[in-house]
PDB file of C-alpha atoms in Angstrom:
ATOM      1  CA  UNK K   1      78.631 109.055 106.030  1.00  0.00           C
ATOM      2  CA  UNK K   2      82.003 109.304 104.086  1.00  0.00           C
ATOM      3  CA  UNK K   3      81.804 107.423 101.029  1.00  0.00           C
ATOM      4  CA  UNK K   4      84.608 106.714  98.182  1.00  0.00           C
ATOM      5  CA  UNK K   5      83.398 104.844  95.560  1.00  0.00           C
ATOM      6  CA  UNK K   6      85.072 103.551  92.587  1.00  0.00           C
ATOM      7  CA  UNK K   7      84.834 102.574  89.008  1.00  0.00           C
ATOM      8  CA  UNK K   8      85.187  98.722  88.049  1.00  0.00           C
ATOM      9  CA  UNK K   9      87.618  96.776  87.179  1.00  0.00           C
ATOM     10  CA  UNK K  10      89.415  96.898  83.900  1.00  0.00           C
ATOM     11  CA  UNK K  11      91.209  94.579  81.615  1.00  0.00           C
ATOM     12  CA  UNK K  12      93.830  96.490  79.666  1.00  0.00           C
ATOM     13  CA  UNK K  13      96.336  95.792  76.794  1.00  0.00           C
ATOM     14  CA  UNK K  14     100.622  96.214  77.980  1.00  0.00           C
ATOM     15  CA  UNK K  15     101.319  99.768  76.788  1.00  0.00           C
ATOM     16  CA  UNK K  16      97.901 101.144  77.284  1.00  0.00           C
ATOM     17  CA  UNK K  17      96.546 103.950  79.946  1.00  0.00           C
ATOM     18  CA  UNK K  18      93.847 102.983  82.376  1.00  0.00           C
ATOM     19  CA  UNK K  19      91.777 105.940  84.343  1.00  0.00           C
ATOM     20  CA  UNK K  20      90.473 105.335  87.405  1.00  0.00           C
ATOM     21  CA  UNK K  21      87.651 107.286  89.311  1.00  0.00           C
ATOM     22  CA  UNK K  22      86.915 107.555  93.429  1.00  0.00           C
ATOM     23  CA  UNK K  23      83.492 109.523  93.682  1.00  0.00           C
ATOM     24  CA  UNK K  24      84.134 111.135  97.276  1.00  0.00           C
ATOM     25  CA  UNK K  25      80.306 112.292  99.373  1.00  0.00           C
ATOM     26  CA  UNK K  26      79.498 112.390 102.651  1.00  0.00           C
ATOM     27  CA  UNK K  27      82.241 115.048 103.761  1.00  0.00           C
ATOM     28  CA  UNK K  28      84.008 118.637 102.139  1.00  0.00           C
ATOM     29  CA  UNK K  29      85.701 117.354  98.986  1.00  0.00           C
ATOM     30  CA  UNK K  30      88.299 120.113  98.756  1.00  0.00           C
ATOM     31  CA  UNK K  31      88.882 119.652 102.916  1.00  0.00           C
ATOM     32  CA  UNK K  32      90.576 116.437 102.406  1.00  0.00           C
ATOM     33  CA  UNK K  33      93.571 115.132 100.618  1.00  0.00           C
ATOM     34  CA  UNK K  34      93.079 111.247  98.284  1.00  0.00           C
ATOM     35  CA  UNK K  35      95.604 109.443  98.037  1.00  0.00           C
ATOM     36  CA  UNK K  36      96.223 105.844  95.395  1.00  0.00           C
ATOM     37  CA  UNK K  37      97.385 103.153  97.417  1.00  0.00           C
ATOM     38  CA  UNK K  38      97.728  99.620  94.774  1.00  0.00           C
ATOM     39  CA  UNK K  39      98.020  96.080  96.284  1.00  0.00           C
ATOM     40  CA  UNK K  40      99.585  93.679  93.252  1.00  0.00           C
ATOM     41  CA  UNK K  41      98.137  89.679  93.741  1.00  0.00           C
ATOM     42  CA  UNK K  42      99.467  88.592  97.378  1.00  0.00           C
ATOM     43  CA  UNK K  43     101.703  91.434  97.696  1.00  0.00           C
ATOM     44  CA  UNK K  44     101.643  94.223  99.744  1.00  0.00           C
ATOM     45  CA  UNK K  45     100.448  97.901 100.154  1.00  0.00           C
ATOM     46  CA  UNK K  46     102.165 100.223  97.866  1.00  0.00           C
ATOM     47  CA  UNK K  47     101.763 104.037  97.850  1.00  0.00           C
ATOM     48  CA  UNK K  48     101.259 106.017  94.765  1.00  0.00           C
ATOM     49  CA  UNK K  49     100.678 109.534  95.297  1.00  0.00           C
ATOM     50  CA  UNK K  50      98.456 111.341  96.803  1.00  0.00           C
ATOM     51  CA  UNK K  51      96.322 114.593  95.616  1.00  0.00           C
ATOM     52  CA  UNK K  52      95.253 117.887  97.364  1.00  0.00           C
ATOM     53  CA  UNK K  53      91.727 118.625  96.094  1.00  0.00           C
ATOM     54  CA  UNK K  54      92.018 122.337  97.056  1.00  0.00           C
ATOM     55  CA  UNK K  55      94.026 123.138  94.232  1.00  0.00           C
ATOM     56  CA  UNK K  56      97.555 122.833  96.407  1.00  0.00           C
ATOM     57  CA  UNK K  57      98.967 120.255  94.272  1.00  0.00           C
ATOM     58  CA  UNK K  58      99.997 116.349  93.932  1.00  0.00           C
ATOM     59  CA  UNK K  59     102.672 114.154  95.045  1.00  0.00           C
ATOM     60  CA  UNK K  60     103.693 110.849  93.627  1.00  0.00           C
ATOM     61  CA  UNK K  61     106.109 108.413  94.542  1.00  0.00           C
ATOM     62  CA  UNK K  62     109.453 108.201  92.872  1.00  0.00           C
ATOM     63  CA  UNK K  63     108.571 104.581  91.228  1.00  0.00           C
ATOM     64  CA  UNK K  64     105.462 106.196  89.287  1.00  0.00           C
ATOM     65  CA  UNK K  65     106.791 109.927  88.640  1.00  0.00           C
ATOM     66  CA  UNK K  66     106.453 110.114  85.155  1.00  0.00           C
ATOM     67  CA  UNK K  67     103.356 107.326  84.678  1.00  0.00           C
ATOM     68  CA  UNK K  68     101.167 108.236  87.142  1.00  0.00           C
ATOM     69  CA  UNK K  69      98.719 111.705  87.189  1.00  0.00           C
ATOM     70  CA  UNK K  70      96.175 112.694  89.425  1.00  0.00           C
ATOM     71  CA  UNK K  71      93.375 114.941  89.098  1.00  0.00           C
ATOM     72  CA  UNK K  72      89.917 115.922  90.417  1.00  0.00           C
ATOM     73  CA  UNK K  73      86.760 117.679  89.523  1.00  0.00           C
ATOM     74  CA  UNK K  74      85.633 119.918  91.743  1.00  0.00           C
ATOM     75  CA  UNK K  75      82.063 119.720  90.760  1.00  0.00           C
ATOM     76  CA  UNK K  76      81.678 115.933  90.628  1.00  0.00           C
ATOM     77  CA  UNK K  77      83.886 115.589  94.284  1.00  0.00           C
ATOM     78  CA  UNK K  78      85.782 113.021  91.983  1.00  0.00           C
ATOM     79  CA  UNK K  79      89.368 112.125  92.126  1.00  0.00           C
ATOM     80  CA  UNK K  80      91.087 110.253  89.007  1.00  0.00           C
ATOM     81  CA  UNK K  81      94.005 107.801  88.872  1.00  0.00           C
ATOM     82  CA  UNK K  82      95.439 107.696  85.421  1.00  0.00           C
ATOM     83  CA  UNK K  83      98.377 105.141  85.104  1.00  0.00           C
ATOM     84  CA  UNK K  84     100.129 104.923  81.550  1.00  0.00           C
ATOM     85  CA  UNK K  85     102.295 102.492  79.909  1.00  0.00           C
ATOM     86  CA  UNK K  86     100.997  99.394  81.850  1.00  0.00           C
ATOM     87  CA  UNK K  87     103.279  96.487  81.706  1.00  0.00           C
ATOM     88  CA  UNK K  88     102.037  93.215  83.715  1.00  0.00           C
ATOM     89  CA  UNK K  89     103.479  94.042  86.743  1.00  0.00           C
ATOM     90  CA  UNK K  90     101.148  96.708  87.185  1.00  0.00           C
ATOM     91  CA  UNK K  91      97.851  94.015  87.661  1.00  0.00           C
ATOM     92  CA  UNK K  92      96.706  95.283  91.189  1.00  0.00           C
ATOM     93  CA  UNK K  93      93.689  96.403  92.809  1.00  0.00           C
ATOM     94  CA  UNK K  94      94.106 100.519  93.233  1.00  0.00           C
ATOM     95  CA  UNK K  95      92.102 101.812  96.240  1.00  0.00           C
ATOM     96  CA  UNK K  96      91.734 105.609  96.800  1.00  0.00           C
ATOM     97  CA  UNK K  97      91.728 106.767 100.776  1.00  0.00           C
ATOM     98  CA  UNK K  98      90.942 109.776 102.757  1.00  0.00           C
ATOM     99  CA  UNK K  99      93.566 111.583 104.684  1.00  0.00           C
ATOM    100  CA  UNK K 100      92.284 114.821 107.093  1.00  0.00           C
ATOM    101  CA  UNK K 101      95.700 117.073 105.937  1.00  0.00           C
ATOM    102  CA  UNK K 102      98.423 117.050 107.906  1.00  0.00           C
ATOM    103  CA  UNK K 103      97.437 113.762 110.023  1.00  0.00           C
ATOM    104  CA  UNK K 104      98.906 111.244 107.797  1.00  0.00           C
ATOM    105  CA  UNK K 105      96.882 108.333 108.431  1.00  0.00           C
ATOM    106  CA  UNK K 106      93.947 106.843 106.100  1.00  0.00           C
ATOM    107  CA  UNK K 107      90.506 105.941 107.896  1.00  0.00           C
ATOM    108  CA  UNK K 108      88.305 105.558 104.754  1.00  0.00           C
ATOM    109  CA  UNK K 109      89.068 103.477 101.754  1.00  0.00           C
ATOM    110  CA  UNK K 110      87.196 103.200  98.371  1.00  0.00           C
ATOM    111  CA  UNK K 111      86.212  99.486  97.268  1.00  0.00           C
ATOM    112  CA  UNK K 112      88.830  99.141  95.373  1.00  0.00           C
ATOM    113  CA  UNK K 113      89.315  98.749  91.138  1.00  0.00           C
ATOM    114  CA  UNK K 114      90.972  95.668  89.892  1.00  0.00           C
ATOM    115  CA  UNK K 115      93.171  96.565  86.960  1.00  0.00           C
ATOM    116  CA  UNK K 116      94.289  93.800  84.776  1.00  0.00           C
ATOM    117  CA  UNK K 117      96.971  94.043  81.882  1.00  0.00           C
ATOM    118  CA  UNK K 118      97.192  91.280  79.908  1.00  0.00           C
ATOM    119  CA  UNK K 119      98.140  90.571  76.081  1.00  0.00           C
TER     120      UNK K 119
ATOM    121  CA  UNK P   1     111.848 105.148  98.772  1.00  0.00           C
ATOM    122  CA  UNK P   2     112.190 101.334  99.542  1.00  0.00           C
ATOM    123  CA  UNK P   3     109.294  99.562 101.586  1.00  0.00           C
ATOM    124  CA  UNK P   4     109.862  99.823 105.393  1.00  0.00           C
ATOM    125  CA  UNK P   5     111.091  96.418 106.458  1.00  0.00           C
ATOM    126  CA  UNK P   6     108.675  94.051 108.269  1.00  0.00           C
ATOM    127  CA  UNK P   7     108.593  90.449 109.139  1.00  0.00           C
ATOM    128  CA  UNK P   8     107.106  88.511 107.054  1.00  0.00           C
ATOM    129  CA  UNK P   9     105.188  86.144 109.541  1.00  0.00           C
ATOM    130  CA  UNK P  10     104.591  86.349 113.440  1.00  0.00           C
ATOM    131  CA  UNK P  11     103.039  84.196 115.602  1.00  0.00           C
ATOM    132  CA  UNK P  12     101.325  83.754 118.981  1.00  0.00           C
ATOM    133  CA  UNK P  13      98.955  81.701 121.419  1.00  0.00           C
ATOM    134  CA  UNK P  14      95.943  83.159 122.262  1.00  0.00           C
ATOM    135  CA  UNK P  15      96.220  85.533 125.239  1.00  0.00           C
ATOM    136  CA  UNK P  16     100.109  86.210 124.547  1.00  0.00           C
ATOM    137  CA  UNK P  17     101.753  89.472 123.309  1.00  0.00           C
ATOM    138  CA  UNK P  18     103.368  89.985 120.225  1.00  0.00           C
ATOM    139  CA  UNK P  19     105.231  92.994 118.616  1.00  0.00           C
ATOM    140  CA  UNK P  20     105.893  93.493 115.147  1.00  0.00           C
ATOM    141  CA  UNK P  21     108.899  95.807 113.735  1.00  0.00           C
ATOM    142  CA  UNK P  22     108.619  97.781 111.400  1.00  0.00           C
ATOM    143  CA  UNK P  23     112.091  99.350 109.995  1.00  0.00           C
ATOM    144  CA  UNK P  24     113.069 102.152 108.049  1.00  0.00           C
ATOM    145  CA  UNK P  25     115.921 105.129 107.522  1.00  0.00           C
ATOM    146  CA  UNK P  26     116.548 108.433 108.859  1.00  0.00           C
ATOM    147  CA  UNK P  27     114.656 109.591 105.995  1.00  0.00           C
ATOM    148  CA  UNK P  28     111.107 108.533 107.198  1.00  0.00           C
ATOM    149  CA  UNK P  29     110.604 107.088 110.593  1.00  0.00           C
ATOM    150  CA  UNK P  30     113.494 108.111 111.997  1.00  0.00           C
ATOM    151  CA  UNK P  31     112.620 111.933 110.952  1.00  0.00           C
ATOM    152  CA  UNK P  32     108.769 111.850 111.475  1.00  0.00           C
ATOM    153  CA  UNK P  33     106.125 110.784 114.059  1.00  0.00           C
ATOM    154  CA  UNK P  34     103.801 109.833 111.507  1.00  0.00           C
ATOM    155  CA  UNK P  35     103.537 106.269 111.637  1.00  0.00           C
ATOM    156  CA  UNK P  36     100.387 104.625 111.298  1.00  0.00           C
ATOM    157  CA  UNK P  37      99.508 101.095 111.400  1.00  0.00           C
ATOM    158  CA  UNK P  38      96.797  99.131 109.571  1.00  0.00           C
ATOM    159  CA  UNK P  39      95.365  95.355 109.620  1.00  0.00           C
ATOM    160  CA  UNK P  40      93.946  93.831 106.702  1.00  0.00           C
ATOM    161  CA  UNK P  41      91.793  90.698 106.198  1.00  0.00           C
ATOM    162  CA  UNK P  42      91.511  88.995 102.837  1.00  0.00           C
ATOM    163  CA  UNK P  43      89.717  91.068 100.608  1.00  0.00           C
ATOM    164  CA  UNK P  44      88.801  93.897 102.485  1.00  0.00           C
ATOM    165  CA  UNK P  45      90.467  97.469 102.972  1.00  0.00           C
ATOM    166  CA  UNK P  46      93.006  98.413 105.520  1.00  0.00           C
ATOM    167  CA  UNK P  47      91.560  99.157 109.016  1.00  0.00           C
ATOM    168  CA  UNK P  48      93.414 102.253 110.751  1.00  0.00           C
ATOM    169  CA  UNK P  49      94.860 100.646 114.251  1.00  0.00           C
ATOM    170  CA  UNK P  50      97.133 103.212 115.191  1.00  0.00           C
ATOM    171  CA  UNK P  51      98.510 106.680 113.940  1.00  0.00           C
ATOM    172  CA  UNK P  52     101.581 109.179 114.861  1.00  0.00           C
ATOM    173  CA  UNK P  53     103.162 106.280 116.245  1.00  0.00           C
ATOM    174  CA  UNK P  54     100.786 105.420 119.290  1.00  0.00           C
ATOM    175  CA  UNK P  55      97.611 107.121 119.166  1.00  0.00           C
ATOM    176  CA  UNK P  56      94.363 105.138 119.006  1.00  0.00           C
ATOM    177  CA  UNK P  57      90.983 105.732 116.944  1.00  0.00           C
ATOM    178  CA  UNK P  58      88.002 105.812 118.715  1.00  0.00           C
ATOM    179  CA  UNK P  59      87.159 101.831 118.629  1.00  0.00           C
ATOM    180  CA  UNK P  60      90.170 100.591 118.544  1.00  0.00           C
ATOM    181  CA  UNK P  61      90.916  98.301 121.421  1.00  0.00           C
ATOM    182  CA  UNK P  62      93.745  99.117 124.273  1.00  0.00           C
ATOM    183  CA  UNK P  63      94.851  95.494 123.299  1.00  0.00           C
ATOM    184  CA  UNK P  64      96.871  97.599 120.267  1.00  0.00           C
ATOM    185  CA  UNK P  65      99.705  99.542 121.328  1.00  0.00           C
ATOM    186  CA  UNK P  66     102.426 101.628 119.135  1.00  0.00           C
ATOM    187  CA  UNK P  67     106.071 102.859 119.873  1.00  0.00           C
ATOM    188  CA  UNK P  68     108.444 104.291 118.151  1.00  0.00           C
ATOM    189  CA  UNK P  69     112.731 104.351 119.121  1.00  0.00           C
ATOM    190  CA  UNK P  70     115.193 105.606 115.998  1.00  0.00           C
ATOM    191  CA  UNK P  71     113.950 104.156 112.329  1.00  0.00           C
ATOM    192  CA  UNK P  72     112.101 101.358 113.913  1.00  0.00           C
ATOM    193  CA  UNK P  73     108.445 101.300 114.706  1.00  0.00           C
ATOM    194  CA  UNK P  74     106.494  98.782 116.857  1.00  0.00           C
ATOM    195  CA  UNK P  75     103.161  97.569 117.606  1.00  0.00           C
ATOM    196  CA  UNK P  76     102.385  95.336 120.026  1.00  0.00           C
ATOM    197  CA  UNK P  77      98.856  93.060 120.616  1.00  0.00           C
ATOM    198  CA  UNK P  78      98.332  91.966 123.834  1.00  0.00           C
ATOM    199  CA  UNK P  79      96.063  89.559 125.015  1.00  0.00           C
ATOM    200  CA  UNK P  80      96.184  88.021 121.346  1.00  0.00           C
ATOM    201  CA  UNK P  81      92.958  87.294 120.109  1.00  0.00           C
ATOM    202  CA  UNK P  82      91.738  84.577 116.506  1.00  0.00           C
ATOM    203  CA  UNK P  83      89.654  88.216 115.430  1.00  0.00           C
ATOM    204  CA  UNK P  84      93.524  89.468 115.142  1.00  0.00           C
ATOM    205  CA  UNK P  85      94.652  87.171 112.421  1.00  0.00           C
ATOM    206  CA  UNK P  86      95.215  88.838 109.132  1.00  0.00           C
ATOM    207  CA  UNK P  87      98.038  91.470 107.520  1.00  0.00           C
ATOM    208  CA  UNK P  88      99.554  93.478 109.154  1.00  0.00           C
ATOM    209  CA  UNK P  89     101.034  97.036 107.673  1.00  0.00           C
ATOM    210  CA  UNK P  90     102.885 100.409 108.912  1.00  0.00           C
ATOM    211  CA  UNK P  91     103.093 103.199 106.551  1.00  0.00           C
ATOM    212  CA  UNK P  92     105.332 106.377 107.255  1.00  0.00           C
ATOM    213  CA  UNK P  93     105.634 109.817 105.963  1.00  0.00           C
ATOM    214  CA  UNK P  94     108.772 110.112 103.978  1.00  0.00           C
ATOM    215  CA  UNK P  95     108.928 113.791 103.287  1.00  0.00           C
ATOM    216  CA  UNK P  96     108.077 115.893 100.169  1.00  0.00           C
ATOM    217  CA  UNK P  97     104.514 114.940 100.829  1.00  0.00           C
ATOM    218  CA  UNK P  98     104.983 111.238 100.018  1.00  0.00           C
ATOM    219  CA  UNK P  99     104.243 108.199 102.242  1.00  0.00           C
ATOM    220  CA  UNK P 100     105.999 104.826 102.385  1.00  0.00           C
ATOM    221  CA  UNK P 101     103.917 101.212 103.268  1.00  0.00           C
ATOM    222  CA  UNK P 102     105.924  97.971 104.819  1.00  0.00           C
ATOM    223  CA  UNK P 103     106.622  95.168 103.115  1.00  0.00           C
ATOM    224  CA  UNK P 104     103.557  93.479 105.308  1.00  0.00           C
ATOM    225  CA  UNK P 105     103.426  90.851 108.640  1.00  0.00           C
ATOM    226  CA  UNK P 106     100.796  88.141 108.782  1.00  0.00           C
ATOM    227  CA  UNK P 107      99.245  87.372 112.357  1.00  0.00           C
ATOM    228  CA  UNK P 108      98.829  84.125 113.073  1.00  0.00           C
ATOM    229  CA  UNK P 109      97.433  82.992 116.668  1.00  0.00           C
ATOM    230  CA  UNK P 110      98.496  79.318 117.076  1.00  0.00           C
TER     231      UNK P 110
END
């Protein structure tokens, strides 16, 4: 069955970089896109990019161009979520997801990774 | 790419219908039929209700029904049921390969 698991949680330091891995099984790695969705403390869903693991490429959204990168190992069928110069705000649970390409809708969701950034 | 406007709170008796709205520009709903809808319960990951603006998954009751007319999406829950409580979220495609979420609706049956 699809699986996306992903690293725990982490407590980081305002300024730091925190990376952020979704192990994907159960299904073609490079077949699918992943995509970074983050959830701050009672807030909502907020997208953050999304990346094509057949080598196409990566889009983020306009509020993390710059901070956010995604990448992915082929050989591992892992995606990674690095997000730099943290700043408070950015305390959220980040949850990878599965989209088949060109459907634009998510069906499976990693457990998501608590990120913390405190002083 | 601001959050697709949604209320923040709707409410219903059990057995009623409700619709939430979900409204954004003529850069994202208005230009694609790629709306998708989620619910979320505390804690856990979204659950995929509906996607390009009114198709169901397979499990996904009839009770859950999508729409779409200009930059405002719907979905409606008939027959509402206590298992429907929770968050509520669309998400559109907003061109350029990027995706935009609503600001959220919580489902309360009275």
């Amino acid at each position: 069955q699809v699986q996306l698991v992903q690293s725990g949680a982490e407590v980081m330091k305002p300024g730091a970089s925190v990376k952020i891995s979704c192990k994907a099984s159960g299904y073609t790695f490079s077949s699918y896109y992943v995509h970074w969705v983050r959830q701050a403390p009672g807030q909502g869903l907020e997208w953050m990019g999304v990346i094509h693991p057949n080598g196409i490429g990566t889009f983020y959204a306009q509020k993390f161009q710059g901070r956010v990168t995604l990448t992915r190992d082929t050989s591992s069928t892992t995606v990674y979520m690095e997000l730099s110069s943290l700043e408070s705000e950015d305390t959220a649970i980040y949850s990878c997801t599965r989209e088949t390409p060109r459907t634009s809708y998510f069906e499976h969701w990693g457990q998501g990774t608590l990120v913390t950034v405190s002083s | 790419q601001s959050a697709l406007t949604q209320p923040a709170s709707v409410s219903g008796s059990p057995g009623q219908s409700i619709t939430i709205s979900c409204t954004g520009t003529s850069r994202d709903v208005g230009s694609y039929n790629l709306v998708s809808w989620y619910h979320q319960l505390p804690d856990k990951a979204p659950k995929l209700l509906i996607y390009e603006v009114s198709e169901r998954p397979s499990g996904i009751s009839n009770r859950f029904s999508g729409s779409k007319s200009g930059n405002t999406a719907s979905l409606t829950i008939s027959g509402l049921q206590a298992e429907d409580e929770g968050d509520y979220y669309c998400c559109s495609f907003a061109g350029s390969g990027t995706y935009v979420f609503g600001t959220g609706t919580r489902v309360t049956a009275l």
